[in-house]
Amino acid sequence: MKHIISIFLLLIITNISAQEINYELKVKLDSIEEKDQKLRKLFYPISTQEKKDILNKLGFTWEQFVEKEWKLVSEQDSLNIKEVSKIIDQFGYPGKSLVGKSTNTAAWSVIQHSNQIEKYFPLIEKAGVENEIPMTLVAMMEDRMLMYKGLEQKYGTQASGHEVVDPKTKETKWESFIWPIESPSEVNNLRENVGFKESIEESAKSMNIDYKVLTLEDIKKFSTN
């Protein structure tokens, strides 16, 4: 009898948890995130047909992409942040308690690709503390916010780049680098503490970057060369 009651209570709790998910909002955020992510995929080394398939699925034409290129992404980013701002105004941050684990990063992605990171970072930080999103995402947004301010990042998640001239061929090429870090000697401990599985060196390598410890003074020199 006790066993039956336990199962019954478990089913009730499961149903209550399921009812807390706002599925209408989840579908909306999934659609927003799909545009956020797949439009960026257009700039990956994929075939023209794959690009056309993405554009067709998202309601864009090949001609629009050829004409606008990255502007197409920027325009969609502006629309996305407006929608996410409305959602946040109504519900707060839509984390895993509201839209489920598979969708809890959607609003984060839109904010990360907007010019409103500083405005929403306190909300993102709170969502991380409350386990609504992974703390790794909080770290990534904090790093980007610091980089945009021209300050040293904490966790080494953000990269930048500059043009360099090959001394032999005299050709101009793009060179990426990990943005300066506040405490290079402690960065891997900090990364581990918030949940990153890779070291800064491994992370840089995954971005095809040869990790070097740089300072803000080094960055200033890049812009003057």
Tab-separated table of C-alpha atoms in Angstrom:
chain	number	residue	atom	x	y	z
A	1	MET	CA	0.000	0.000	0.000
A	2	LYS	CA	2.800	2.401	0.911
A	3	HIS	CA	4.481	1.573	-2.386
A	4	ILE	CA	1.318	2.463	-4.325
A	5	ILE	CA	0.934	5.767	-2.443
A	6	SER	CA	4.585	6.658	-3.189
A	7	ILE	CA	4.081	6.033	-6.902
A	8	PHE	CA	0.872	8.082	-6.847
A	9	LEU	CA	2.617	11.009	-5.155
A	10	LEU	CA	5.495	10.805	-7.633
A	11	LEU	CA	3.068	10.980	-10.535
A	12	ILE	CA	1.367	14.032	-9.012
A	13	ILE	CA	4.720	15.799	-8.514
A	14	THR	CA	5.770	14.928	-12.075
A	15	ASN	CA	2.520	16.320	-13.468
A	16	ILE	CA	2.850	19.501	-11.455
A	17	SER	CA	6.422	19.979	-12.761
A	18	ALA	CA	5.269	19.365	-16.312
A	19	GLN	CA	2.442	21.857	-15.932
A	20	GLU	CA	4.904	24.542	-14.886
A	21	ILE	CA	6.549	24.507	-18.321
A	22	ASN	CA	5.072	27.206	-20.534
A	23	TYR	CA	5.000	25.293	-23.812
A	24	GLU	CA	3.651	28.176	-25.870
A	25	LEU	CA	6.556	30.326	-24.718
A	26	LYS	CA	8.979	27.437	-25.261
A	27	VAL	CA	7.915	27.086	-28.908
A	28	LYS	CA	8.277	30.838	-29.430
A	29	LEU	CA	11.771	30.917	-27.937
A	30	ASP	CA	12.824	27.828	-29.907
A	31	SER	CA	11.804	29.638	-33.104
A	32	ILE	CA	13.728	32.773	-32.098
A	33	GLU	CA	16.837	30.769	-31.230
A	34	GLU	CA	16.672	28.853	-34.500
A	35	LYS	CA	16.908	32.111	-36.446
A	36	ASP	CA	19.630	33.402	-34.142
A	37	GLN	CA	21.797	30.324	-34.662
A	38	LYS	CA	21.054	29.248	-38.227
A	39	LEU	CA	21.526	32.681	-39.816
A	40	ARG	CA	25.054	32.674	-38.387
A	41	LYS	CA	25.637	29.271	-39.943
A	42	LEU	CA	25.389	30.984	-43.356
A	43	PHE	CA	28.907	32.287	-42.763
A	44	TYR	CA	30.354	28.843	-42.061
A	45	PRO	CA	32.187	26.945	-44.833
A	46	ILE	CA	29.076	25.117	-46.060
A	47	SER	CA	27.724	24.590	-49.571
A	48	THR	CA	25.549	27.080	-51.413
A	49	GLN	CA	22.694	24.582	-51.375
A	50	GLU	CA	22.912	24.232	-47.599
A	51	LYS	CA	22.774	28.002	-47.289
A	52	LYS	CA	19.741	28.170	-49.586
A	53	ASP	CA	18.006	25.468	-47.530
A	54	ILE	CA	18.585	27.451	-44.325
A	55	LEU	CA	17.318	30.663	-45.882
A	56	ASN	CA	14.238	28.951	-47.298
A	57	LYS	CA	13.396	27.353	-43.945
A	58	LEU	CA	13.698	30.698	-42.157
A	59	GLY	CA	11.646	32.577	-44.739
A	60	PHE	CA	14.443	34.435	-46.521
A	61	THR	CA	15.524	34.385	-50.167
A	62	TRP	CA	18.961	33.835	-51.623
A	63	GLU	CA	18.728	37.301	-53.204
A	64	GLN	CA	18.192	38.882	-49.776
A	65	PHE	CA	21.297	37.165	-48.456
A	66	VAL	CA	23.446	38.179	-51.433
A	67	GLU	CA	22.284	41.785	-51.104
A	68	LYS	CA	22.517	42.149	-47.321
A	69	GLU	CA	24.994	39.490	-46.158
A	70	TRP	CA	25.774	40.127	-42.441
A	71	LYS	CA	23.181	42.923	-42.358
A	72	LEU	CA	20.541	40.194	-42.644
A	73	VAL	CA	21.808	38.769	-39.350
A	74	SER	CA	22.006	42.185	-37.689
A	75	GLU	CA	18.435	43.034	-38.655
A	76	GLN	CA	17.167	39.716	-37.279
A	77	ASP	CA	19.185	40.250	-34.091
A	78	SER	CA	17.356	43.558	-33.577
A	79	LEU	CA	13.993	41.858	-34.002
A	80	ASN	CA	15.012	39.005	-31.697
A	81	ILE	CA	16.092	41.249	-28.809
A	82	LYS	CA	12.820	43.174	-29.036
A	83	GLU	CA	10.881	39.918	-28.682
A	84	VAL	CA	13.076	38.651	-25.854
A	85	SER	CA	12.777	41.995	-24.037
A	86	LYS	CA	8.990	41.666	-24.113
A	87	ILE	CA	9.229	38.119	-22.764
A	88	ILE	CA	11.532	39.211	-19.946
A	89	ASP	CA	9.236	42.106	-19.064
A	90	GLN	CA	6.381	39.629	-18.670
A	91	PHE	CA	8.054	36.542	-17.209
A	92	GLY	CA	11.520	37.499	-16.030
A	93	TYR	CA	14.347	35.396	-17.430
A	94	PRO	CA	12.828	32.335	-19.169
A	95	GLY	CA	15.003	29.678	-17.580
A	96	LYS	CA	14.630	25.926	-17.318
A	97	SER	CA	11.822	26.120	-14.720
A	98	LEU	CA	9.679	28.043	-17.202
A	99	VAL	CA	10.653	26.665	-20.616
A	100	GLY	CA	12.673	23.530	-19.894
A	101	LYS	CA	16.361	22.722	-20.072
A	102	SER	CA	16.450	22.462	-23.865
A	103	THR	CA	15.222	26.058	-24.243
A	104	ASN	CA	16.686	27.798	-21.201
A	105	THR	CA	19.602	29.233	-23.203
A	106	ALA	CA	17.524	30.790	-26.000
A	107	ALA	CA	17.101	34.220	-24.424
A	108	TRP	CA	20.759	34.169	-23.374
A	109	SER	CA	21.856	33.635	-26.995
A	110	VAL	CA	19.798	36.585	-28.194
A	111	ILE	CA	21.132	38.887	-25.459
A	112	GLN	CA	24.709	37.710	-26.103
A	113	HIS	CA	24.307	38.788	-29.745
A	114	SER	CA	22.769	42.161	-28.885
A	115	ASN	CA	24.002	45.564	-27.753
A	116	GLN	CA	22.123	45.192	-24.471
A	117	ILE	CA	24.429	42.835	-22.577
A	118	GLU	CA	25.201	45.329	-19.826
A	119	LYS	CA	21.494	45.992	-19.288
A	120	TYR	CA	20.582	42.337	-18.873
A	121	PHE	CA	23.728	40.919	-17.272
A	122	PRO	CA	22.403	41.258	-13.677
A	123	LEU	CA	19.373	39.194	-14.720
A	124	ILE	CA	21.610	36.611	-16.392
A	125	GLU	CA	23.816	36.431	-13.306
A	126	LYS	CA	20.759	35.896	-11.106
A	127	ALA	CA	19.505	33.144	-13.430
A	128	GLY	CA	22.858	31.409	-13.133
A	129	VAL	CA	22.903	31.593	-9.345
A	130	GLU	CA	19.383	30.169	-9.275
A	131	ASN	CA	20.433	27.289	-11.582
A	132	GLU	CA	18.116	28.436	-14.363
A	133	ILE	CA	21.038	28.523	-16.836
A	134	PRO	CA	24.584	27.109	-16.649
A	135	MET	CA	27.128	29.323	-14.898
A	136	THR	CA	29.400	28.871	-17.918
A	137	LEU	CA	26.993	31.065	-19.869
A	138	VAL	CA	27.099	33.717	-17.154
A	139	ALA	CA	30.888	33.668	-17.428
A	140	MET	CA	30.767	34.006	-21.203
A	141	MET	CA	28.456	36.991	-21.045
A	142	GLU	CA	30.520	38.659	-18.337
A	143	ASP	CA	33.650	38.203	-20.450
A	144	ARG	CA	31.973	39.691	-23.510
A	145	MET	CA	30.664	42.633	-21.497
A	146	LEU	CA	34.169	43.320	-20.184
A	147	MET	CA	35.709	42.999	-23.641
A	148	TYR	CA	33.192	45.430	-25.133
A	149	LYS	CA	34.196	47.892	-22.425
A	150	GLY	CA	37.845	47.480	-23.351
A	151	LEU	CA	38.633	45.719	-20.070
A	152	GLU	CA	40.347	42.407	-19.303
A	153	GLN	CA	38.099	39.357	-19.276
A	154	LYS	CA	37.993	36.850	-16.409
A	155	TYR	CA	37.470	33.405	-17.949
A	156	GLY	CA	39.122	33.660	-21.370
A	157	THR	CA	35.993	32.835	-23.346
A	158	GLN	CA	36.186	35.727	-25.796
A	159	ALA	CA	38.364	36.089	-28.855
A	160	SER	CA	39.029	39.009	-31.130
A	161	GLY	CA	41.258	39.609	-34.124
A	162	HIS	CA	43.163	42.049	-36.266
A	163	GLU	CA	44.722	42.336	-39.684
A	164	VAL	CA	48.408	41.526	-40.055
A	165	VAL	CA	50.728	41.772	-43.028
A	166	ASP	CA	52.769	38.700	-43.876
A	167	PRO	CA	56.390	39.959	-43.996
A	168	LYS	CA	57.254	37.492	-46.766
A	169	THR	CA	54.251	37.681	-49.086
A	170	LYS	CA	53.118	41.180	-48.062
A	171	GLU	CA	49.590	39.827	-48.076
A	172	THR	CA	47.090	40.979	-45.458
A	173	LYS	CA	45.484	38.269	-43.383
A	174	TRP	CA	43.247	38.032	-40.319
A	175	GLU	CA	44.800	36.842	-37.065
A	176	SER	CA	42.620	35.847	-34.116
A	177	PHE	CA	43.655	35.994	-30.476
A	178	ILE	CA	42.199	35.430	-27.023
A	179	TRP	CA	41.258	38.781	-25.519
A	180	PRO	CA	43.500	39.786	-22.555
A	181	ILE	CA	42.727	38.022	-19.286
A	182	GLU	CA	42.715	39.615	-15.854
A	183	SER	CA	44.585	36.785	-14.077
A	184	PRO	CA	46.232	34.454	-16.622
A	185	SER	CA	47.818	32.316	-13.902
A	186	GLU	CA	44.427	31.709	-12.241
A	187	VAL	CA	42.188	31.538	-15.297
A	188	ASN	CA	41.999	27.741	-15.492
A	189	ASN	CA	40.970	27.511	-11.838
A	190	LEU	CA	38.295	30.132	-12.438
A	191	ARG	CA	37.083	28.262	-15.511
A	192	GLU	CA	36.862	24.996	-13.600
A	193	ASN	CA	34.967	26.648	-10.743
A	194	VAL	CA	32.129	27.746	-13.038
A	195	GLY	CA	31.950	24.451	-14.923
A	196	PHE	CA	34.158	24.688	-17.996
A	197	LYS	CA	35.649	21.338	-18.958
A	198	GLU	CA	38.435	22.726	-21.160
A	199	SER	CA	41.493	24.710	-20.116
A	200	ILE	CA	42.095	28.100	-21.727
A	201	GLU	CA	44.712	26.460	-23.951
A	202	GLU	CA	42.297	23.748	-25.090
A	203	SER	CA	39.516	26.255	-25.620
A	204	ALA	CA	41.744	28.457	-27.767
A	205	LYS	CA	42.844	25.464	-29.814
A	206	SER	CA	39.193	24.551	-30.493
A	207	MET	CA	38.872	28.038	-32.039
A	208	ASN	CA	42.023	27.493	-34.108
A	209	ILE	CA	43.892	30.027	-31.984
A	210	ASP	CA	47.398	29.607	-30.626
A	211	TYR	CA	46.909	30.887	-27.067
A	212	LYS	CA	49.223	33.698	-26.010
A	213	VAL	CA	49.066	35.816	-22.875
A	214	LEU	CA	48.324	39.350	-24.074
A	215	THR	CA	47.826	42.634	-22.253
A	216	LEU	CA	45.594	45.573	-23.072
A	217	GLU	CA	48.757	47.441	-24.041
A	218	ASP	CA	49.453	44.730	-26.618
A	219	ILE	CA	45.968	45.263	-28.060
A	220	LYS	CA	46.552	49.005	-28.346
A	221	LYS	CA	49.695	48.285	-30.345
A	222	PHE	CA	47.676	46.106	-32.733
A	223	SER	CA	45.425	49.053	-33.574
A	224	THR	CA	48.348	51.373	-34.261
A	225	ASN	CA	50.351	49.005	-36.476
